[in-house]
mmCIF file of C-alpha atoms in Angstrom:
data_model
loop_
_atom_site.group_PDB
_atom_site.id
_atom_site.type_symbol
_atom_site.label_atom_id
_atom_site.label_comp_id
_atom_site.label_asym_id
_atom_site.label_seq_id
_atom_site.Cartn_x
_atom_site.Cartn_y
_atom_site.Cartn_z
ATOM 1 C CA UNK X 1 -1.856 -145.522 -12.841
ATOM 2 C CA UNK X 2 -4.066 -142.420 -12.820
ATOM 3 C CA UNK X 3 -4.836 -140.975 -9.493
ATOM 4 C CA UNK X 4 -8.673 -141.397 -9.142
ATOM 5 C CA UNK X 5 -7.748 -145.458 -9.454
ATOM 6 C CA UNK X 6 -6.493 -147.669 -6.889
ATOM 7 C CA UNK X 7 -2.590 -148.228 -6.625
ATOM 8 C CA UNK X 8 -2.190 -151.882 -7.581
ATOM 9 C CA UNK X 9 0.742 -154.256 -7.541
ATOM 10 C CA UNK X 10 1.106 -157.354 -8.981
ATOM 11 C CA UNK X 11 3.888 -159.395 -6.839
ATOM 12 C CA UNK X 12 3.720 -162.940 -8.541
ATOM 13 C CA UNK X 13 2.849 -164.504 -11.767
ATOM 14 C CA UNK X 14 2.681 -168.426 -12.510
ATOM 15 C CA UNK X 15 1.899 -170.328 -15.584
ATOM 16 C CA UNK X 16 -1.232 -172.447 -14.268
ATOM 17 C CA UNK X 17 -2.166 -175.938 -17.072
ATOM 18 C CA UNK X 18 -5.277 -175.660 -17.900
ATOM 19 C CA UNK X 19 -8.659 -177.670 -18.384
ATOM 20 C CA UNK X 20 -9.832 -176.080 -21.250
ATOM 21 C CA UNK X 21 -6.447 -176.443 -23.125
ATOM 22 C CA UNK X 22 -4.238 -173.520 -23.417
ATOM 23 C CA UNK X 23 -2.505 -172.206 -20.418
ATOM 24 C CA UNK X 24 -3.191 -169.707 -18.293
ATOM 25 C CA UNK X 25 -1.269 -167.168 -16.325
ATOM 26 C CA UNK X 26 -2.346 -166.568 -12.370
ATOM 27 C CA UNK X 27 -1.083 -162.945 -11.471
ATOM 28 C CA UNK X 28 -1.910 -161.798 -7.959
ATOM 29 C CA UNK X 29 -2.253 -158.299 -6.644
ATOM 30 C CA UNK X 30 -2.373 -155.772 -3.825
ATOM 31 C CA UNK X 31 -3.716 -152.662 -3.618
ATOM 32 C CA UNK X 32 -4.281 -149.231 -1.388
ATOM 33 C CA UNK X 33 -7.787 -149.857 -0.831
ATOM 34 C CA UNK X 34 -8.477 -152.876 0.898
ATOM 35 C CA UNK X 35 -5.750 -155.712 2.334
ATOM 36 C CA UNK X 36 -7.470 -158.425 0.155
ATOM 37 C CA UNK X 37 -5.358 -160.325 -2.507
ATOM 38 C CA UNK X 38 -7.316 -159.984 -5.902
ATOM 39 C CA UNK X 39 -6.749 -161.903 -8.753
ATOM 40 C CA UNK X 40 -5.910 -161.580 -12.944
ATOM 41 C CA UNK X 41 -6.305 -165.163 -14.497
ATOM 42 C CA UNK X 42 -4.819 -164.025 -18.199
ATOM 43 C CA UNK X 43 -4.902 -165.942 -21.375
ATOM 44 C CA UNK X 44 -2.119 -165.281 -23.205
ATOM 45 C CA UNK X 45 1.631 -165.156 -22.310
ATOM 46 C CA UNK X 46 2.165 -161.399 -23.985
ATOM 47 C CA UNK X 47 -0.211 -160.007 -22.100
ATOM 48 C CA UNK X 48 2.433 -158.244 -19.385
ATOM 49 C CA UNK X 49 1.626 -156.775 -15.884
ATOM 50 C CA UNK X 50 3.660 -153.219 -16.035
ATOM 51 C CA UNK X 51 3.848 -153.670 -12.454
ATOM 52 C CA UNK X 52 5.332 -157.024 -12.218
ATOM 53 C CA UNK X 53 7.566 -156.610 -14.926
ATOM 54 C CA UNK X 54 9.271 -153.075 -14.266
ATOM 55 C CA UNK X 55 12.941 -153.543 -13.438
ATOM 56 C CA UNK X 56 13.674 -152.921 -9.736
ATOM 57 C CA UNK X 57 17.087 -151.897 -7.947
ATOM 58 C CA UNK X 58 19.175 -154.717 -6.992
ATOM 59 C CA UNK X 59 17.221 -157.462 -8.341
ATOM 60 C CA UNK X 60 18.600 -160.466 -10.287
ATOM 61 C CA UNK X 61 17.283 -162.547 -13.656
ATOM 62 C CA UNK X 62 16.586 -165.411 -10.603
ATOM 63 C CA UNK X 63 14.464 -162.719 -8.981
ATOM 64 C CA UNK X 64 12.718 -161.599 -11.788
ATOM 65 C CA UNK X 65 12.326 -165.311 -13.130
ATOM 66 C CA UNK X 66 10.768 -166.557 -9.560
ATOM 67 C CA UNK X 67 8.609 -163.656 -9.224
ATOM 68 C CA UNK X 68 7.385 -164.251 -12.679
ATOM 69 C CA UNK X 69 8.727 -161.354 -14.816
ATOM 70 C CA UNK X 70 9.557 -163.020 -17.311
ATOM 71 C CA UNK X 71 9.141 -163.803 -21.235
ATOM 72 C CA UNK X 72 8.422 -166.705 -23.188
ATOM 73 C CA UNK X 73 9.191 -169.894 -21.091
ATOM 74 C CA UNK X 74 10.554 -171.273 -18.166
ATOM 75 C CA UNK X 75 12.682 -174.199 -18.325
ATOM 76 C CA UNK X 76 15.409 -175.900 -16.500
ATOM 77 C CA UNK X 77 18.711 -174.592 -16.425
ATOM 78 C CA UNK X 78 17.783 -170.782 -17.645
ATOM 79 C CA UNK X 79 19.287 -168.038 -16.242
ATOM 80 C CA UNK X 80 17.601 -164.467 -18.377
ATOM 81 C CA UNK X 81 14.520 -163.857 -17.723
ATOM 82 C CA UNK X 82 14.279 -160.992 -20.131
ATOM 83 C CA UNK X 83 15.626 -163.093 -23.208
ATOM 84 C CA UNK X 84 14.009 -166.417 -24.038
ATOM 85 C CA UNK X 85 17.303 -167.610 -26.332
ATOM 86 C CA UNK X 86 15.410 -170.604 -27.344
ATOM 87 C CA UNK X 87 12.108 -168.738 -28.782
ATOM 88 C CA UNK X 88 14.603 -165.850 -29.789
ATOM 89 C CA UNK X 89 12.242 -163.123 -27.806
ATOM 90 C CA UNK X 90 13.672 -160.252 -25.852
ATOM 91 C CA UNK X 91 12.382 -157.847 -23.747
ATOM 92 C CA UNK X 92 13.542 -153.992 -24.138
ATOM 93 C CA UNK X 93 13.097 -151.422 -20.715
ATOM 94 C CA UNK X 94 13.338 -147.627 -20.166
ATOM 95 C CA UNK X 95 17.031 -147.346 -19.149
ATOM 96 C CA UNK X 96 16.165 -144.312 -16.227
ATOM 97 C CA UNK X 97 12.839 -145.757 -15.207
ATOM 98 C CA UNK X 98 13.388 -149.605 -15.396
ATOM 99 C CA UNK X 99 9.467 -149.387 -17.418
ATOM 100 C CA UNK X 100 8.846 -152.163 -19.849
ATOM 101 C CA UNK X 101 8.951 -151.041 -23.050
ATOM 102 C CA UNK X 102 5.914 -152.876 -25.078
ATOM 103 C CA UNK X 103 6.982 -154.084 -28.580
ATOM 104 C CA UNK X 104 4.447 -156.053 -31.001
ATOM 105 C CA UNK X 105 6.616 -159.389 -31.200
ATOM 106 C CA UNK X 106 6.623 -159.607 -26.948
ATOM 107 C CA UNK X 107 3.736 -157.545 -25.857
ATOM 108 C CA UNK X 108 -0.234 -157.780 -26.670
ATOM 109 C CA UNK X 109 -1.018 -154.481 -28.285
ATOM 110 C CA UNK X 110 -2.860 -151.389 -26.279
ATOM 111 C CA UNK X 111 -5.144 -151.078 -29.774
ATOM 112 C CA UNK X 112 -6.153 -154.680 -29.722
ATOM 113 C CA UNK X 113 -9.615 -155.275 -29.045
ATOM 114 C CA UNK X 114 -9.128 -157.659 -25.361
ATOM 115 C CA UNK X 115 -12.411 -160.234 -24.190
ATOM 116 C CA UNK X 116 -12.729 -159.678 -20.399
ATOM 117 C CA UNK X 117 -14.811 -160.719 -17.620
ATOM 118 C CA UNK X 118 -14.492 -158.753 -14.516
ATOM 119 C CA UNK X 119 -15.901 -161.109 -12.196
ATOM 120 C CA UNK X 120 -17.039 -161.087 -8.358
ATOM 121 C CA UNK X 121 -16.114 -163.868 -5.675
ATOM 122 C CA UNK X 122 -18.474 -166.658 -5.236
ATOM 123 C CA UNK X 123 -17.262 -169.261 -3.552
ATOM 124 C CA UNK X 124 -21.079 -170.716 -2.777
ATOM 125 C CA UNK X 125 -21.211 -170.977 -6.783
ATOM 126 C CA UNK X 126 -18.111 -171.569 -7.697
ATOM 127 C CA UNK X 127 -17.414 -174.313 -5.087
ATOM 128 C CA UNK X 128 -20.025 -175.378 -3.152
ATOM 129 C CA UNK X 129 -22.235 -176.287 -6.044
ATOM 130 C CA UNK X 130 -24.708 -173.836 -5.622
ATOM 131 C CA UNK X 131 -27.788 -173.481 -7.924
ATOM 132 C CA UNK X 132 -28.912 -170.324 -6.269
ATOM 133 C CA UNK X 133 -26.896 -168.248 -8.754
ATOM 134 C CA UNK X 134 -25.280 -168.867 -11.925
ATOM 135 C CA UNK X 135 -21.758 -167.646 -10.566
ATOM 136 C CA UNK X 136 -19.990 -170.446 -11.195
ATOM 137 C CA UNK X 137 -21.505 -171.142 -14.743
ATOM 138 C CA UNK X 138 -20.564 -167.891 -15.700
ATOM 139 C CA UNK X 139 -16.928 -168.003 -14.810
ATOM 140 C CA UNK X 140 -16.236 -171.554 -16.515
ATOM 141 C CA UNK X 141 -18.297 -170.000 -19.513
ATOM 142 C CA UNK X 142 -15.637 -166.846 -19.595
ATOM 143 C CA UNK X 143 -12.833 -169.102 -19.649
ATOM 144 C CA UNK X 144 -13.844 -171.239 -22.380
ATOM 145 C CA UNK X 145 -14.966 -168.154 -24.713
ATOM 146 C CA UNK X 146 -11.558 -166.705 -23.970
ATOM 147 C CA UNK X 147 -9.840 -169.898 -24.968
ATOM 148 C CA UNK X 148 -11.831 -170.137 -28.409
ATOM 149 C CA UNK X 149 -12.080 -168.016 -31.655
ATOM 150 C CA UNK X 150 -16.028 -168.886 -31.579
ATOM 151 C CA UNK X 151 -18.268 -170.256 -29.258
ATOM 152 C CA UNK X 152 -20.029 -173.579 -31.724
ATOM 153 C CA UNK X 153 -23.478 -173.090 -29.957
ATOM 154 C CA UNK X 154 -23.538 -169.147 -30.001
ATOM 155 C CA UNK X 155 -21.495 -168.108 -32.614
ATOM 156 C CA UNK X 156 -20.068 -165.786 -30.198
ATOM 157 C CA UNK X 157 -16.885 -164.386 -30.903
ATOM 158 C CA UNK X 158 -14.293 -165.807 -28.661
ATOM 159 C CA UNK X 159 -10.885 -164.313 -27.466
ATOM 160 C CA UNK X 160 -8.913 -167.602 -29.764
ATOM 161 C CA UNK X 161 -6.563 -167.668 -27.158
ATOM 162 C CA UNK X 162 -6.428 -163.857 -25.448
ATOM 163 C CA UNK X 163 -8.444 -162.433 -22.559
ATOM 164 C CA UNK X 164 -8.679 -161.625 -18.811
ATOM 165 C CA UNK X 165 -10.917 -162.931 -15.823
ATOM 166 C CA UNK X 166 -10.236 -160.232 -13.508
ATOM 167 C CA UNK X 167 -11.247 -161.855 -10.369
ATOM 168 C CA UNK X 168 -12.095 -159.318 -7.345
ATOM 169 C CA UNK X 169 -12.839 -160.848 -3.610
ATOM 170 C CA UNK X 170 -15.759 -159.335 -3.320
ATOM 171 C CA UNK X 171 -17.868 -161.812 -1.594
ATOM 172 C CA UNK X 172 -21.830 -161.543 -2.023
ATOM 173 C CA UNK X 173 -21.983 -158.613 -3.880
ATOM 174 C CA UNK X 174 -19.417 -157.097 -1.289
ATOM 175 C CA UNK X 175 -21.390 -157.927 1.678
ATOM 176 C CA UNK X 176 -18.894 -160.802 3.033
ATOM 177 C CA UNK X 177 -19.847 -164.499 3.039
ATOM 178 C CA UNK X 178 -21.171 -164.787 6.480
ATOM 179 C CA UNK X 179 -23.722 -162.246 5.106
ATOM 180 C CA UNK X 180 -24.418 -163.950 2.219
ATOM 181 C CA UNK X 181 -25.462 -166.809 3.901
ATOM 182 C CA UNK X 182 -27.890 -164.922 6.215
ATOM 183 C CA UNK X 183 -28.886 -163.316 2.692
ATOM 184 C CA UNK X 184 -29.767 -167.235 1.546
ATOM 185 C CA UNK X 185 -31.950 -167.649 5.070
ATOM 186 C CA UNK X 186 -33.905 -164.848 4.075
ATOM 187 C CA UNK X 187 -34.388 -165.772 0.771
ATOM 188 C CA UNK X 188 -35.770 -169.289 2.055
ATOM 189 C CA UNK X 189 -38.192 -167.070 4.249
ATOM 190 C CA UNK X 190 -39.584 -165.479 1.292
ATOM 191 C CA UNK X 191 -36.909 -162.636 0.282
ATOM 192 C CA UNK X 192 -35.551 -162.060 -3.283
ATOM 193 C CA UNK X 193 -31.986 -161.709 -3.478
ATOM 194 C CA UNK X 194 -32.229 -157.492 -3.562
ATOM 195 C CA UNK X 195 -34.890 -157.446 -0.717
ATOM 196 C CA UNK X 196 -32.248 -160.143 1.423
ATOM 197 C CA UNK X 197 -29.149 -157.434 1.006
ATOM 198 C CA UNK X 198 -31.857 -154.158 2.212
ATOM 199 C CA UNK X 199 -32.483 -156.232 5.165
ATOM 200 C CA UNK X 200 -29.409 -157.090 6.561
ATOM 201 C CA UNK X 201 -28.730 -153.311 6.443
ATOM 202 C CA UNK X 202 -26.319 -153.455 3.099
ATOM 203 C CA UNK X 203 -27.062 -152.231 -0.508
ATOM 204 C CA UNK X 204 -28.322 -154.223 -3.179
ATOM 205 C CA UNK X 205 -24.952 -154.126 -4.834
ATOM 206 C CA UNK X 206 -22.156 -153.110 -2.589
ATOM 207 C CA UNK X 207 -19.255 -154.079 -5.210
ATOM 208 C CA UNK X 208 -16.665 -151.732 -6.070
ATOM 209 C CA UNK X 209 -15.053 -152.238 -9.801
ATOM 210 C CA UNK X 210 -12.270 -149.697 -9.533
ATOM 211 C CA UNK X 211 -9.879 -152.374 -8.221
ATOM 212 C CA UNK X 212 -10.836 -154.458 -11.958
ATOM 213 C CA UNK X 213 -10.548 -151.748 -14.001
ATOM 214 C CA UNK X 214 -7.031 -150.795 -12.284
ATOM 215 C CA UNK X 215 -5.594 -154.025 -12.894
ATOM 216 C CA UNK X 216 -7.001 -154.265 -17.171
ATOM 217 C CA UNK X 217 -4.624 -150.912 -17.031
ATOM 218 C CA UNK X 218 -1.888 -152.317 -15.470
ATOM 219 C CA UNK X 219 -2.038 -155.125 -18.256
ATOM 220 C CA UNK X 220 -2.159 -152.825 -20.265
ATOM 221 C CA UNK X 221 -5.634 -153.577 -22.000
ATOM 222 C CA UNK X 222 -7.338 -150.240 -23.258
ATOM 223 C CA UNK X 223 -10.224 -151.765 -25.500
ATOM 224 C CA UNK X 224 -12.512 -154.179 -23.375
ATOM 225 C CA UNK X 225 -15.247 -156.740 -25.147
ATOM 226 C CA UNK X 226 -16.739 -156.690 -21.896
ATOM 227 C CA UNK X 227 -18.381 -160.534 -20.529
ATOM 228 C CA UNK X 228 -21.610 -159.753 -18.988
ATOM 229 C CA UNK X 229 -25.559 -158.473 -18.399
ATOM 230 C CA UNK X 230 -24.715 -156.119 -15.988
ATOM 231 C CA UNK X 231 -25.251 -152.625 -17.718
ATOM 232 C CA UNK X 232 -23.707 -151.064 -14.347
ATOM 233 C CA UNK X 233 -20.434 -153.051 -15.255
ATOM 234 C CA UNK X 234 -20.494 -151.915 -18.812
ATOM 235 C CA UNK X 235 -20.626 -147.824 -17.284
ATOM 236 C CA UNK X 236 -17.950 -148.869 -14.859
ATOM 237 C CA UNK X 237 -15.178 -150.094 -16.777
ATOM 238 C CA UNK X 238 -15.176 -147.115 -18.286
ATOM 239 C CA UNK X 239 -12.802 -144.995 -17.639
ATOM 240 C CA UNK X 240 -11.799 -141.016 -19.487
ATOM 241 C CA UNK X 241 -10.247 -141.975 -22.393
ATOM 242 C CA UNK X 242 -7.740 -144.664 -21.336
ATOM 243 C CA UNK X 243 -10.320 -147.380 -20.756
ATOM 244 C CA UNK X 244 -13.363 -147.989 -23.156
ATOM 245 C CA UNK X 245 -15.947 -150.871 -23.443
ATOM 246 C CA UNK X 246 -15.961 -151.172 -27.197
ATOM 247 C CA UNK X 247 -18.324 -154.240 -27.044
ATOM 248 C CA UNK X 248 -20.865 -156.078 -25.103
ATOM 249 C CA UNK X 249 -20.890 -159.970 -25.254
ATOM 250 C CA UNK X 250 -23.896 -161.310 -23.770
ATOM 251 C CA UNK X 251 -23.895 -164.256 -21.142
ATOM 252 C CA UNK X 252 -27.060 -166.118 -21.578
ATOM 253 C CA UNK X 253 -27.434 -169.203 -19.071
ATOM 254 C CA UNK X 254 -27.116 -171.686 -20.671
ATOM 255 C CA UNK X 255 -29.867 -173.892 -19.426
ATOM 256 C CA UNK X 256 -31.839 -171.305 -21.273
ATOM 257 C CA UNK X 257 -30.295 -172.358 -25.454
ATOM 258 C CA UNK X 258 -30.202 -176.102 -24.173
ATOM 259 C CA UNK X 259 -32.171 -177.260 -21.749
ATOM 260 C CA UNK X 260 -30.128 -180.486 -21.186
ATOM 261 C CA UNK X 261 -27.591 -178.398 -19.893
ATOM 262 C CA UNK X 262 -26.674 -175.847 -17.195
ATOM 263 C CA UNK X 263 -28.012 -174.884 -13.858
ATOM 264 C CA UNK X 264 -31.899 -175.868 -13.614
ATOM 265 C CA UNK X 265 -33.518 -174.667 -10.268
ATOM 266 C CA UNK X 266 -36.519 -172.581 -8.734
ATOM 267 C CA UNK X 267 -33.774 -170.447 -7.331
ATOM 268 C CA UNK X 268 -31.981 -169.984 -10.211
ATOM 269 C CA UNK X 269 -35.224 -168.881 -12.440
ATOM 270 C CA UNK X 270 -36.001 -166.706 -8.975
ATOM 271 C CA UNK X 271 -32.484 -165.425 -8.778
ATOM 272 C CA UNK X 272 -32.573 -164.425 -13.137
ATOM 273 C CA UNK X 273 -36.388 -163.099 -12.659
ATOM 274 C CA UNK X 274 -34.704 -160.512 -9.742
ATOM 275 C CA UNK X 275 -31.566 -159.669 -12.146
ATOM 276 C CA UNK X 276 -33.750 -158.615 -14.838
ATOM 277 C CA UNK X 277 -36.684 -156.724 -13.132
ATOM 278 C CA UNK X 278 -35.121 -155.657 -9.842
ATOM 279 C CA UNK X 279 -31.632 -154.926 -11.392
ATOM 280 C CA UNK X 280 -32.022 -154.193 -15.360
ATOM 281 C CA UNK X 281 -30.061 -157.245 -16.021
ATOM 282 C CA UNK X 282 -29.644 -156.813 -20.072
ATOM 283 C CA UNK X 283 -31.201 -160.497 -20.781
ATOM 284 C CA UNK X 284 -34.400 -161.855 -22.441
ATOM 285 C CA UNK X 285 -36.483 -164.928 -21.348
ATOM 286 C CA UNK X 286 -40.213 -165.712 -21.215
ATOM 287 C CA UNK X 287 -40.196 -166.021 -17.794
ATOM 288 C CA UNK X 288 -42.948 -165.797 -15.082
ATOM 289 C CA UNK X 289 -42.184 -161.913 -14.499
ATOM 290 C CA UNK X 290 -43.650 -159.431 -12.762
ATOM 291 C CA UNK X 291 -45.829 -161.935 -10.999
ATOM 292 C CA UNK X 292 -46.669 -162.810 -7.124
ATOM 293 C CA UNK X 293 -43.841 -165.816 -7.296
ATOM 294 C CA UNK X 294 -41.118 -165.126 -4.309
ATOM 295 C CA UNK X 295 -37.869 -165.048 -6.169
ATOM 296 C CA UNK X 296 -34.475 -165.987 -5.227
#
């Protein structure tokens, strides 16, 4: 990891069944910056932590299998984790280092182009069924586009199977959620969602992306088609030469292409309005802007 990132670690991997169809694989990390747990919900079983999977002293194929660190599948009675014998795949290391070294048949190339979303705690939209912010919609959205080689209603290009949600617990735009919520009481009092953060003392956007952009390196992703509006995220995944946005792919709501679907609220439409005028949100709607209207 270069040394103007955070140190991250993944410690566990699991295979997680999935919803939208193909499975997923949960890696969790630490880090030198903060004692939070942050997350890397990858698509795609080639797509290898460095961290996780370099060899360590002592350890056994149980250890490394249990941990996670391992290729192919899991199944009873295995003993390798570093040799699937059934799907014939083996895993090669750096004999003084213990490094995993990639190969094309194991490991999801550096070069490959890799759909991401780099995506922010919400657990008011993502599991409290709020319509205040489109959170939630925008995570389940990132999943399925990473799951699909094209999105029927868009014609977006999807990831057809590869891609990362790199989820970072960072609360409320890194305020915290008991913040948030007094954020929400302001809001109700007349507030828009930038005005809410200034008055509780915090900036508009407290979040901190070095954390994501740590762990796509430690996945060894390189080439991001980068999930969002947010032309601050598009300048902060960027990174010298080792880490490059090649791609914006928009996320429209989607209340907005069918209006029998999606998240339809005053808040919401107050919450968008203040993304696009107060924040340069990157999206395009004939809303009410620029008017009198308190936003959310």
């Amino acid at each position: 990891m270069t040394s103007s990132l955070p140190d991250v670690q993944c410690i566990a991997r699991a295979r997680i069944p999935t919803t939208h169809g193909p499975d997923i694989f949960l890696h969790l990390y630490t880090n030198d910056r903060d004692n939070k747990e942050h997350l890397a919900i990858v698509f795609g079983e080639d797509i290898r932590s460095r961290t996780l999977f370099k060899q360590r002293p002592g350890e056994t194929q149980q250890d490394r299998m249990v941990r996670g660190a391992y290729v192919g599948k899991l199944y009873p009675g295995r003993t390798v984790a570093d040799r699937d014998e059934r799907l014939g795949y083996s895993l090669e290391f750096d004999n003084s280092t213990g490094e995993l070294k990639p190969a094309d048949a194991t490991t999801w190339g550096e070069h490959n182009d890799t759909l991401v979303r780099i995506h922010s705690e919400c657990y008011t939209g993502e599991t409290a069924w709020s319509a205040r912010c489109d959170c939630g919609e925008q995570f389940d959205r990132a999943g399925r586009l990473i799951a699909v080689d094209e999105e029927a209603e868009t014609h977006i290009r999807g990831g057809s199977g590869h891609g990362v949600i790199v989820y970072l617990r960072q609360e409320g735009r890194g305020i915290g959620l008991g913040e948030k919520l007094k954020a929400y009481n302001l809001q109700d009092l007349g507030a828009d969602t930038v005005q809410a953060n200034l008055m509780l003392k915090h900036p508009a956007d407290a979040r901190d992306f070095s954390l994501g952009k740590a762990i796509l390196l430690d996945l060894g992703i390189h080439n991001v088609r980068l999930l969002t509006n947010n032309p601050d995220k598009i300048q902060q995944v960027q990174h010298e030469d080792i880490l490059r946005c090649v791609e914006r792919v928009p996320m429209v709501p989607i209340h907005w292409t069918d209006d029998t679907q999606g998240i339809d609220s005053k808040e919401i439409e107050g919450y968008l309005r203040t993304k696009i005028e107060r924040m340069g949100h990157l999206l395009q709607k004939p809303l009410n802007l620029h008017t009198q209207e308190s936003s959310t």
